[in-house]
Amino acid sequence: MYSTPMATPDTRTQLLDAAERLFAERGFRGTSVRAITDLAGANLAAVGYHFGSKAELLAAVVRRVVEPINAAQCARLDRLLARTSDPTVADLVEAFAGPLFDEMPGGDEGGARTSRLIVTIITDPAEEARTWTGPSEVAVRDRYLAAFERALPDLSQEELWFRLRGIIAVTAVDRIQVYQNPPASLSPVAGEAARRWAITYLTAAMSAPPTGT
Amino acid sequence: MYSTPMATPDTRTQLLDAAERLFAERGFRGTSVRAITDLAGANLAAVGYHFGSKAELLAAVVRRVVEPINAAQCARLDRLLARTSDPTVADLVEAFAGPLFDEMPGGDEGGARTSRLIVTIITDPAEEARTWTGPSEVAVRDRYLAAFERALPDLSQEELWFRLRGIIAVTAVDRIQVYQNPPASLSPVAGEAARRWAITYLTAAMSAPPTGT
DNA sequence: GTATGATCCATACGAACGTTTGACTGAAGA
DNA sequence: TCTTCAGTCAAACGTTCGTATGGATCATAC
């Protein structure tokens, strides 16, 4: 089963790798099973054999990507809450958004591709792309929601909820294709710079005073 | 046939209306020409006859939606620049992001649908969805970029560019499908509240100090 | 050796897709 | 009356899609 660990990867993981890349680049509907199996060097029927269907392959891909991110978000929140003082908004933003940038499996171009996969899936209108959310994601989200609530006591639940989703949205910035070809041909955001810019941006945004009625 | 001008609209505009709705809900690839013509009560061949192809229909839909938004962004910037004092960051955010919420054609549910169309198109990985950007959008963008540059002189061009795209991203917040089913079944963001929350959020974000090296 | 079970492969199937075709309609112009 | 022409229509085209099938292949267990 795991006979040769490094020589040629499992067909199953090669399918996962190929699907991860193609789903990130072209979305769920824009990626054909044939394109995946071609890139993976596998037979067309391999997807059906190893995963059952294209949708279940997507679920497996997303699970593999999301789990370490979720674990990192959880661990960092644990560490913050173990301290004596309450975490600040900046702490929470960093702990929540940081793993979205750097908790990426190896072989990725600075996390840019994996980050794009998440965003592509999240914003995909196909309903198959929306059936993967598990209970652990919800648990982490609720814990952060509670922590932000304590750090921002004046904010209504609804507005806090809006702002939390804003964090995800800003992570999606490299998916924004309007205004393509930046004015003076600005270089595409490098991974590390994007991470720091986003955290600055989001900390300020989350710390904004409540919107008056 | 079309004796009374308001009874039954043009087939062409009915196709545009149907396509606008379906593209917003299901994306470009997720919407079939047959679904559009069925919803419009037209024949399958009508798309080919009136627009040439599905991609050109999309371009026509986007053009119809984007043009008034662009015009409003432009007009509001003109009004700001005509004043004696330089516009503040809050002024610019309001002028730029406001039309994304309220410069919507009638018959829309508070602009939510049109806003979703834009975001769906922008984030669509299909390359057909990315060929519509015209010179006027670029012109408006550059003018705002320059105005923001004057209001935020300490910010590097790259980071400002990143932040400007963040505005678009946050407008996309209702496309964020993770964390679906808000915790305490929070009501979906009402149009007017979302508008005010977004402007608060984005003004704070844009005003953040430059990220240190 | 032979059986077994997992994996891979070539191939086929039916459905859905975007597009094209050619005939039909009805009002307007000569 | 005859022609014209923009518009609509049913039907079909060829392609691509996801999935299913049944046989090959190969290590291991007996």
Short mmCIF file of C-alpha atoms (C1' of nucleotides) in Angstrom, two decimals:
data_model
loop_
_atom_site.label_atom_id
_atom_site.label_comp_id
_atom_site.label_asym_id
_atom_site.label_seq_id
_atom_site.Cartn_x
_atom_site.Cartn_y
_atom_site.Cartn_z
CA MET A 1 0.00 0.00 0.00
CA TYR A 2 2.58 2.53 1.09
CA SER A 3 5.36 0.44 -0.44
CA THR A 4 7.61 3.13 -1.92
CA PRO A 5 7.11 6.27 0.10
CA MET A 6 8.85 8.77 -2.14
CA ALA A 7 9.51 7.33 -5.57
CA THR A 8 6.16 7.75 -7.30
CA PRO A 9 3.35 9.05 -5.18
CA ASP A 10 0.13 7.19 -4.84
CA THR A 11 -2.27 7.61 -7.71
CA ARG A 12 -4.77 8.76 -5.16
CA THR A 13 -2.59 11.61 -3.94
CA GLN A 14 -1.57 12.49 -7.44
CA LEU A 15 -5.22 12.91 -8.24
CA LEU A 16 -5.62 15.08 -5.17
CA ASP A 17 -2.66 17.22 -6.19
CA ALA A 18 -3.85 17.67 -9.74
CA ALA A 19 -7.40 18.39 -8.67
CA GLU A 20 -6.24 20.90 -6.10
CA ARG A 21 -4.33 22.83 -8.69
CA LEU A 22 -7.01 22.74 -11.36
CA PHE A 23 -9.89 23.51 -9.05
CA ALA A 24 -7.94 26.50 -7.78
CA GLU A 25 -7.25 27.77 -11.27
CA ARG A 26 -10.49 27.03 -13.05
CA GLY A 27 -13.10 26.34 -10.40
CA PHE A 28 -15.20 23.25 -9.98
CA ARG A 29 -17.33 23.48 -13.08
CA GLY A 30 -14.43 24.69 -15.16
CA THR A 31 -12.38 21.61 -14.40
CA SER A 32 -13.17 18.36 -16.16
CA VAL A 33 -12.41 14.97 -14.75
CA ARG A 34 -10.41 14.31 -17.86
CA ALA A 35 -8.19 17.32 -17.24
CA ILE A 36 -7.53 16.09 -13.73
CA THR A 37 -6.66 12.57 -14.73
CA ASP A 38 -4.50 13.80 -17.59
CA LEU A 39 -2.50 16.07 -15.29
CA ALA A 40 -2.20 13.29 -12.75
CA GLY A 41 -1.11 10.81 -15.38
CA ALA A 42 -3.93 8.54 -14.37
CA ASN A 43 -6.78 6.86 -16.13
CA LEU A 44 -10.11 8.55 -16.54
CA ALA A 45 -11.83 5.98 -14.38
CA ALA A 46 -9.42 6.54 -11.49
CA VAL A 47 -11.52 9.34 -10.07
CA GLY A 48 -14.55 7.15 -9.89
CA TYR A 49 -12.58 4.33 -8.39
CA HIS A 50 -10.77 6.29 -5.69
CA PHE A 51 -13.34 8.90 -4.80
CA GLY A 52 -16.67 7.84 -6.23
CA SER A 53 -17.43 11.03 -8.09
CA LYS A 54 -16.04 14.40 -9.05
CA ALA A 55 -17.90 16.09 -6.20
CA GLU A 56 -16.44 13.71 -3.65
CA LEU A 57 -13.00 14.35 -5.06
CA LEU A 58 -13.55 18.04 -4.47
CA ALA A 59 -14.62 17.33 -0.91
CA ALA A 60 -11.46 15.32 -0.33
CA VAL A 61 -9.31 18.09 -1.79
CA VAL A 62 -10.91 20.74 0.36
CA ARG A 63 -10.71 18.61 3.46
CA ARG A 64 -7.02 18.08 2.95
CA VAL A 65 -6.45 21.81 2.59
CA VAL A 66 -8.78 23.10 5.27
CA GLU A 67 -7.88 20.77 8.10
CA PRO A 68 -4.40 22.12 8.84
CA ILE A 69 -5.66 25.67 8.57
CA ASN A 70 -8.40 24.96 11.01
CA ALA A 71 -6.05 23.24 13.38
CA ALA A 72 -3.67 26.19 13.28
CA GLN A 73 -6.45 28.69 13.89
CA CYS A 74 -7.59 26.63 16.82
CA ALA A 75 -4.13 26.23 18.31
CA ARG A 76 -3.33 29.90 18.02
CA LEU A 77 -6.58 30.85 19.69
CA ASP A 78 -5.83 28.40 22.48
CA ARG A 79 -2.50 30.03 23.02
CA LEU A 80 -4.06 33.48 23.13
CA LEU A 81 -6.72 32.46 25.59
CA ALA A 82 -4.19 30.77 27.85
CA ARG A 83 -2.57 34.10 28.58
CA THR A 84 -3.63 36.14 31.55
CA SER A 85 -4.77 39.19 29.61
CA ASP A 86 -7.59 39.15 27.11
CA PRO A 87 -6.41 39.03 23.49
CA THR A 88 -6.56 42.24 21.51
CA VAL A 89 -8.27 42.65 18.19
CA ALA A 90 -4.87 42.59 16.50
CA ASP A 91 -4.07 39.31 18.23
CA LEU A 92 -7.28 37.76 17.05
CA VAL A 93 -6.96 38.98 13.48
CA GLU A 94 -3.43 37.68 13.28
CA ALA A 95 -4.42 34.32 14.74
CA PHE A 96 -7.42 33.96 12.47
CA ALA A 97 -6.09 35.32 9.19
CA GLY A 98 -2.48 34.25 9.54
CA PRO A 99 -3.08 30.54 8.91
CA LEU A 100 -5.07 31.44 5.82
CA PHE A 101 -1.80 32.62 4.35
CA ASP A 102 0.91 30.43 5.72
CA GLU A 103 -0.58 27.17 6.90
CA MET A 104 -0.09 25.73 3.49
CA PRO A 105 1.14 22.34 2.44
CA GLY A 106 4.58 22.25 0.90
CA GLY A 107 5.21 22.62 -2.79
CA ASP A 108 2.87 25.55 -2.97
CA GLU A 109 4.08 28.86 -4.35
CA GLY A 110 4.09 30.65 -1.03
CA GLY A 111 0.57 29.55 -0.26
CA ALA A 112 -0.86 31.61 -3.08
CA ARG A 113 -2.31 28.65 -4.86
CA THR A 114 -3.90 27.06 -1.83
CA SER A 115 -5.29 30.37 -0.73
CA ARG A 116 -6.79 30.76 -4.15
CA LEU A 117 -8.29 27.31 -3.96
CA ILE A 118 -10.16 28.17 -0.80
CA VAL A 119 -11.47 31.36 -2.21
CA THR A 120 -12.41 29.78 -5.48
CA ILE A 121 -14.36 27.12 -3.69
CA ILE A 122 -15.98 29.52 -1.30
CA THR A 123 -17.21 31.81 -4.01
CA ASP A 124 -18.15 29.04 -6.41
CA PRO A 125 -21.85 29.18 -7.19
CA ALA A 126 -21.96 25.43 -7.80
CA GLU A 127 -23.77 23.79 -4.95
CA GLU A 128 -21.39 20.85 -4.95
CA ALA A 129 -18.71 23.23 -3.80
CA ARG A 130 -20.69 24.18 -0.75
CA THR A 131 -21.35 20.85 0.89
CA TRP A 132 -18.05 20.33 2.59
CA THR A 133 -18.35 22.51 5.69
CA GLY A 134 -17.83 20.30 8.67
CA PRO A 135 -18.53 20.73 12.36
CA SER A 136 -14.95 21.65 13.21
CA GLU A 137 -15.02 24.74 11.03
CA VAL A 138 -18.17 25.87 12.73
CA ALA A 139 -16.67 25.26 16.15
CA VAL A 140 -13.59 27.34 15.40
CA ARG A 141 -15.70 30.09 13.92
CA ASP A 142 -17.90 30.26 16.99
CA ARG A 143 -14.93 30.41 19.31
CA TYR A 144 -13.44 33.32 17.36
CA LEU A 145 -16.81 35.00 17.28
CA ALA A 146 -16.99 34.83 21.06
CA ALA A 147 -13.43 36.09 21.47
CA PHE A 148 -14.04 39.02 19.12
CA GLU A 149 -17.23 39.74 20.97
CA ARG A 150 -15.28 40.19 24.18
CA ALA A 151 -12.68 42.36 22.49
CA LEU A 152 -15.32 44.50 20.78
CA PRO A 153 -18.15 44.67 23.30
CA ASP A 154 -19.86 47.63 21.66
CA LEU A 155 -20.45 45.85 18.38
CA SER A 156 -23.74 44.18 17.56
CA GLN A 157 -23.63 40.51 16.76
CA GLU A 158 -24.79 41.14 13.24
CA GLU A 159 -22.13 43.70 12.48
CA LEU A 160 -19.46 41.51 14.03
CA TRP A 161 -20.62 38.68 11.85
CA PHE A 162 -20.37 40.93 8.83
CA ARG A 163 -16.84 41.93 9.75
CA LEU A 164 -15.71 38.38 10.33
CA ARG A 165 -16.78 37.47 6.86
CA GLY A 166 -14.91 40.51 5.65
CA ILE A 167 -11.72 38.84 6.80
CA ILE A 168 -12.37 35.94 4.48
CA ALA A 169 -13.25 38.33 1.69
CA VAL A 170 -10.01 40.28 1.92
CA THR A 171 -8.08 37.05 1.79
CA ALA A 172 -9.76 36.67 -1.55
CA VAL A 173 -8.17 39.82 -2.87
CA ASP A 174 -6.06 38.03 -5.41
CA ARG A 175 -9.19 36.64 -6.95
CA ILE A 176 -10.44 40.10 -7.75
CA GLN A 177 -10.00 40.21 -11.46
CA VAL A 178 -11.46 43.59 -12.12
CA TYR A 179 -8.88 46.17 -12.62
CA GLN A 180 -6.63 43.52 -13.97
CA ASN A 181 -3.32 44.78 -15.27
CA PRO A 182 -2.48 47.09 -12.42
CA PRO A 183 -1.86 50.68 -13.54
CA ALA A 184 1.93 50.89 -13.59
CA SER A 185 2.25 47.14 -13.99
CA LEU A 186 2.58 46.67 -10.26
CA SER A 187 3.98 43.29 -9.51
CA PRO A 188 1.48 40.73 -8.29
CA VAL A 189 1.29 40.72 -4.55
CA ALA A 190 4.07 38.63 -3.14
CA GLY A 191 2.96 36.08 -0.57
CA GLU A 192 4.62 37.58 2.46
CA ALA A 193 3.72 41.16 1.65
CA ALA A 194 0.10 40.23 1.07
CA ARG A 195 0.01 38.57 4.43
CA ARG A 196 1.31 41.61 6.29
CA TRP A 197 -0.80 44.06 4.31
CA ALA A 198 -3.92 42.05 4.90
CA ILE A 199 -3.35 41.88 8.63
CA THR A 200 -2.76 45.61 8.87
CA TYR A 201 -5.82 46.27 6.77
CA LEU A 202 -8.04 43.87 8.66
CA THR A 203 -6.95 44.87 12.13
CA ALA A 204 -7.91 48.43 11.39
CA ALA A 205 -11.17 47.31 9.82
CA MET A 206 -12.16 45.08 12.71
CA SER A 207 -11.29 47.80 15.22
CA ALA A 208 -13.57 50.35 13.61
CA PRO A 209 -16.17 51.90 15.90
CA PRO A 210 -19.67 50.46 15.61
CA THR A 211 -21.74 51.86 12.80
CA GLY A 212 -24.22 54.35 14.20
CA THR A 213 -27.89 53.72 13.57
CA MET B 1 -47.62 41.98 -31.21
CA TYR B 2 -45.83 44.59 -29.18
CA SER B 3 -48.72 47.02 -29.53
CA THR B 4 -48.59 48.23 -25.95
CA PRO B 5 -45.05 49.26 -25.15
CA MET B 6 -45.09 48.21 -21.52
CA ALA B 7 -47.12 45.04 -21.65
CA THR B 8 -44.42 42.66 -22.87
CA PRO B 9 -40.85 43.94 -23.04
CA ASP B 10 -38.53 43.34 -25.91
CA THR B 11 -37.26 39.79 -26.23
CA ARG B 12 -33.78 41.20 -26.17
CA THR B 13 -34.21 42.88 -22.81
CA GLN B 14 -36.05 39.90 -21.43
CA LEU B 15 -33.02 37.83 -22.29
CA LEU B 16 -30.82 40.38 -20.57
CA ASP B 17 -32.99 40.31 -17.47
CA ALA B 18 -33.08 36.55 -17.30
CA ALA B 19 -29.37 36.23 -17.93
CA GLU B 20 -28.58 38.84 -15.31
CA ARG B 21 -30.50 36.92 -12.69
CA LEU B 22 -29.16 33.50 -13.59
CA PHE B 23 -25.56 34.57 -14.02
CA ALA B 24 -25.74 36.20 -10.58
CA GLU B 25 -27.15 33.09 -8.99
CA ARG B 26 -25.24 30.34 -10.72
CA GLY B 27 -22.27 31.95 -12.44
CA PHE B 28 -21.39 31.85 -16.10
CA ARG B 29 -20.59 28.19 -16.45
CA GLY B 30 -23.42 27.18 -14.18
CA THR B 31 -26.00 28.86 -16.37
CA SER B 32 -27.08 27.20 -19.60
CA VAL B 33 -28.41 29.07 -22.57
CA ARG B 34 -31.51 26.93 -22.32
CA ALA B 35 -32.12 28.05 -18.74
CA ILE B 36 -31.87 31.66 -19.84
CA THR B 37 -34.23 31.33 -22.77
CA ASP B 38 -36.68 29.31 -20.71
CA LEU B 39 -36.78 31.96 -18.01
CA ALA B 40 -37.12 34.67 -20.63
CA GLY B 41 -39.89 32.82 -22.41
CA ALA B 42 -37.88 32.94 -25.60
CA ASN B 43 -36.63 30.43 -28.08
CA LEU B 44 -33.30 28.74 -27.66
CA ALA B 45 -31.92 30.35 -30.79
CA ALA B 46 -32.78 33.83 -29.59
CA VAL B 47 -29.48 34.21 -27.78
CA GLY B 48 -27.55 33.46 -30.91
CA TYR B 49 -29.70 35.78 -32.94
CA HIS B 50 -29.62 38.78 -30.61
CA PHE B 51 -26.15 38.49 -29.12
CA GLY B 52 -24.15 36.06 -31.20
CA SER B 53 -23.03 33.82 -28.37
CA LYS B 54 -23.41 33.14 -24.69
CA ALA B 55 -20.19 35.00 -23.92
CA GLU B 56 -21.36 38.08 -25.76
CA LEU B 57 -24.63 37.94 -23.87
CA LEU B 58 -22.65 37.99 -20.66
CA ALA B 59 -20.70 40.99 -21.88
CA ALA B 60 -23.93 42.80 -22.66
CA VAL B 61 -25.34 41.99 -19.24
CA VAL B 62 -22.25 43.21 -17.45
CA ARG B 63 -22.07 46.33 -19.54
CA ARG B 64 -25.63 47.22 -18.67
CA VAL B 65 -24.94 46.78 -14.97
CA VAL B 66 -21.50 48.33 -14.73
CA GLU B 67 -22.07 51.47 -16.74
CA PRO B 68 -24.35 53.30 -14.28
CA ILE B 69 -22.11 52.30 -11.39
CA ASN B 70 -19.09 53.67 -13.16
CA ALA B 71 -20.88 56.84 -14.04
CA ALA B 72 -21.94 57.34 -10.44
CA GLN B 73 -18.44 56.71 -9.13
CA CYS B 74 -17.12 59.21 -11.61
CA ALA B 75 -19.73 61.85 -10.82
CA ARG B 76 -19.23 61.58 -7.09
CA LEU B 77 -15.49 61.90 -7.47
CA ASP B 78 -16.00 64.97 -9.63
CA ARG B 79 -18.12 66.50 -6.93
CA LEU B 80 -15.51 65.77 -4.28
CA LEU B 81 -12.67 67.21 -6.31
CA ALA B 82 -14.65 70.35 -7.10
CA ARG B 83 -14.64 71.33 -3.45
CA THR B 84 -11.92 73.55 -2.09
CA SER B 85 -10.55 71.07 0.46
CA ASP B 86 -9.04 67.76 -0.45
CA PRO B 87 -11.40 64.81 0.03
CA THR B 88 -10.85 62.66 3.07
CA VAL B 89 -10.42 58.92 3.02
CA ALA B 90 -13.97 58.55 4.27
CA ASP B 91 -15.21 60.71 1.40
CA LEU B 92 -13.39 58.60 -1.14
CA VAL B 93 -14.53 55.30 0.30
CA GLU B 94 -18.11 56.47 0.37
CA ALA B 95 -17.90 57.76 -3.18
CA PHE B 96 -16.27 54.62 -4.49
CA ALA B 97 -18.11 51.92 -2.57
CA GLY B 98 -21.50 53.60 -2.30
CA PRO B 99 -22.49 53.11 -5.94
CA LEU B 100 -21.58 49.45 -5.66
CA PHE B 101 -24.53 49.15 -3.32
CA ASP B 102 -27.13 51.58 -4.47
CA GLU B 103 -26.56 52.39 -8.11
CA MET B 104 -28.74 49.51 -9.07
CA PRO B 105 -31.36 49.24 -11.75
CA GLY B 106 -34.91 49.03 -10.55
CA GLY B 107 -36.64 45.78 -9.81
CA ASP B 108 -33.66 44.52 -7.88
CA GLU B 109 -34.05 43.38 -4.30
CA GLY B 110 -32.27 46.32 -2.77
CA GLY B 111 -29.33 45.91 -5.10
CA ALA B 112 -28.36 42.61 -3.54
CA ARG B 113 -28.79 40.71 -6.74
CA THR B 114 -26.86 43.10 -8.93
CA SER B 115 -24.12 43.35 -6.39
CA ARG B 116 -23.92 39.60 -6.40
CA LEU B 117 -23.75 39.54 -10.18
CA ILE B 118 -20.71 41.76 -10.19
CA VAL B 119 -18.97 39.70 -7.61
CA THR B 120 -19.89 36.47 -9.26
CA ILE B 121 -18.47 37.67 -12.52
CA ILE B 122 -15.37 39.13 -10.97
CA THR B 123 -14.49 35.97 -9.13
CA ASP B 124 -15.51 33.64 -11.93
CA PRO B 125 -12.54 31.60 -13.08
CA ALA B 126 -14.01 31.31 -16.58
CA GLU B 127 -11.99 33.45 -18.91
CA GLU B 128 -15.08 34.52 -20.80
CA ALA B 129 -16.14 36.37 -17.69
CA ARG B 130 -12.99 38.42 -17.66
CA THR B 131 -13.00 40.02 -21.05
CA TRP B 132 -15.41 42.82 -20.43
CA THR B 133 -13.23 45.41 -18.68
CA GLY B 134 -13.38 48.54 -20.73
CA PRO B 135 -11.32 51.72 -20.80
CA SER B 136 -13.80 53.68 -18.71
CA GLU B 137 -13.43 51.36 -15.73
CA VAL B 138 -9.69 51.73 -15.90
CA ALA B 139 -9.97 55.50 -16.10
CA VAL B 140 -12.18 55.73 -13.03
CA ARG B 141 -9.92 53.38 -11.15
CA ASP B 142 -6.87 55.44 -11.91
CA ARG B 143 -8.55 58.63 -10.82
CA TYR B 144 -9.51 57.11 -7.49
CA LEU B 145 -6.05 55.70 -7.11
CA ALA B 146 -4.59 59.17 -7.52
CA ALA B 147 -7.07 60.70 -5.11
CA PHE B 148 -6.38 58.07 -2.48
CA GLU B 149 -2.68 58.60 -3.02
CA ARG B 150 -3.08 62.24 -2.08
CA ALA B 151 -5.18 61.40 0.96
CA LEU B 152 -2.75 58.70 2.10
CA PRO B 153 0.68 60.04 1.13
CA ASP B 154 2.60 57.66 3.37
CA LEU B 155 1.30 54.54 1.65
CA SER B 156 3.28 52.77 -1.04
CA GLN B 157 1.61 52.37 -4.41
CA GLU B 158 1.56 48.63 -4.04
CA GLU B 159 -0.13 48.63 -0.68
CA LEU B 160 -2.65 51.19 -1.82
CA TRP B 161 -3.41 49.01 -4.77
CA PHE B 162 -3.92 46.08 -2.44
CA ARG B 163 -6.29 48.10 -0.29
CA LEU B 164 -8.32 49.34 -3.22
CA ARG B 165 -8.95 45.79 -4.27
CA GLY B 166 -9.94 45.07 -0.71
CA ILE B 167 -12.89 47.40 -1.20
CA ILE B 168 -14.16 45.25 -4.01
CA ALA B 169 -13.57 42.14 -1.95
CA VAL B 170 -15.59 43.33 1.00
CA THR B 171 -18.45 44.19 -1.29
CA ALA B 172 -18.35 40.51 -2.08
CA VAL B 173 -19.07 39.57 1.48
CA ASP B 174 -22.44 38.09 0.72
CA ARG B 175 -20.75 35.67 -1.62
CA ILE B 176 -18.75 34.20 1.21
CA GLN B 177 -20.40 30.90 1.65
CA VAL B 178 -18.19 29.48 4.32
CA TYR B 179 -19.69 29.72 7.65
CA GLN B 180 -23.03 29.40 6.07
CA ASN B 181 -25.90 29.21 8.52
CA PRO B 182 -24.84 32.02 10.80
CA PRO B 183 -24.55 30.92 14.42
CA ALA B 184 -27.76 32.20 15.96
CA SER B 185 -29.49 32.25 12.59
CA LEU B 186 -28.59 35.87 12.07
CA SER B 187 -30.74 37.35 9.38
CA PRO B 188 -29.03 37.82 6.04
CA VAL B 189 -27.52 41.24 5.76
CA ALA B 190 -30.15 43.72 4.74
CA GLY B 191 -29.14 45.94 1.86
CA GLU B 192 -29.00 49.22 3.71
CA ALA B 193 -27.25 47.83 6.78
CA ALA B 194 -24.66 46.10 4.64
CA ARG B 195 -23.96 49.35 2.89
CA ARG B 196 -23.35 51.26 6.10
CA TRP B 197 -21.38 48.48 7.72
CA ALA B 198 -19.18 48.10 4.69
CA ILE B 199 -18.38 51.80 4.57
CA THR B 200 -17.50 51.92 8.24
CA TYR B 201 -15.37 48.84 7.85
CA LEU B 202 -13.62 50.01 4.73
CA THR B 203 -12.97 53.54 5.87
CA ALA B 204 -11.15 52.21 8.89
CA ALA B 205 -9.28 49.72 6.76
CA MET B 206 -8.16 52.25 4.18
CA SER B 207 -7.07 54.67 6.90
CA ALA B 208 -4.78 52.14 8.55
CA PRO B 209 -1.17 53.23 8.94
CA PRO B 210 1.27 51.84 6.38
CA THR B 211 2.54 48.38 7.08
CA GLY B 212 6.07 48.56 8.45
CA THR B 213 8.75 46.78 6.56
"C1'" DG C 1 0.13 -23.23 -9.11
"C1'" DT C 2 -3.83 -20.94 -8.16
"C1'" DA C 3 -7.01 -17.97 -6.06
"C1'" DT C 4 -7.83 -13.34 -4.43
"C1'" DG C 5 -8.38 -8.67 -4.07
"C1'" DA C 6 -6.89 -4.23 -5.24
"C1'" DT C 7 -5.72 -1.30 -8.95
"C1'" DC C 8 -5.55 0.19 -13.63
"C1'" DC C 9 -7.14 0.57 -18.29
"C1'" DA C 10 -9.80 1.15 -22.84
"C1'" DT C 11 -14.17 1.94 -24.01
"C1'" DA C 12 -18.87 3.01 -24.11
"C1'" DC C 13 -23.16 5.36 -22.59
"C1'" DG C 14 -26.54 8.87 -22.02
"C1'" DA C 15 -27.17 13.45 -20.95
"C1'" DA C 16 -26.34 18.27 -21.44
"C1'" DC C 17 -24.05 21.72 -23.62
"C1'" DG C 18 -23.40 25.93 -27.25
"C1'" DT C 19 -24.30 26.71 -31.74
"C1'" DT C 20 -26.32 26.39 -36.46
"C1'" DT C 21 -29.72 25.68 -39.83
"C1'" DG C 22 -33.71 26.43 -42.64
"C1'" DA C 23 -38.35 27.15 -42.72
"C1'" DC C 24 -42.10 30.15 -41.12
"C1'" DT C 25 -44.41 34.64 -39.66
"C1'" DG C 26 -46.14 39.18 -40.20
"C1'" DA C 27 -45.69 43.95 -40.83
"C1'" DA C 28 -43.74 47.60 -43.95
"C1'" DG C 29 -42.32 49.42 -48.65
"C1'" DA C 30 -42.69 49.54 -53.57
"C1'" DT D 1 -49.60 42.13 -55.19
"C1'" DC D 2 -45.09 41.13 -54.56
"C1'" DT D 3 -40.82 41.73 -52.13
"C1'" DT D 4 -38.21 42.39 -48.20
"C1'" DC D 5 -36.54 41.71 -43.84
"C1'" DA D 6 -36.22 41.41 -38.84
"C1'" DG D 7 -37.81 38.14 -35.76
"C1'" DT D 8 -39.21 33.58 -34.06
"C1'" DC D 9 -39.35 28.72 -34.10
"C1'" DA D 10 -38.47 23.47 -33.97
"C1'" DA D 11 -35.01 20.57 -34.92
"C1'" DA D 12 -30.62 18.99 -35.37
"C1'" DC D 13 -25.39 19.17 -35.14
"C1'" DG D 14 -21.06 17.92 -33.07
"C1'" DT D 15 -18.73 18.19 -28.83
"C1'" DT D 16 -17.81 17.53 -24.12
"C1'" DC D 17 -19.18 16.10 -19.90
"C1'" DG D 18 -19.55 12.64 -15.62
"C1'" DT D 19 -20.10 8.07 -14.86
"C1'" DA D 20 -20.35 2.98 -15.53
"C1'" DT D 21 -18.60 -1.42 -17.21
"C1'" DG D 22 -15.80 -5.47 -17.86
"C1'" DG D 23 -11.64 -7.15 -18.66
"C1'" DA D 24 -6.40 -6.86 -17.91
"C1'" DT D 25 -2.50 -6.62 -14.56
"C1'" DC D 26 0.07 -7.73 -10.53
"C1'" DA D 27 1.37 -8.57 -5.88
"C1'" DT D 28 0.29 -11.43 -2.21
"C1'" DA D 29 -1.86 -15.61 0.39
"C1'" DC D 30 -2.94 -20.05 0.29
#
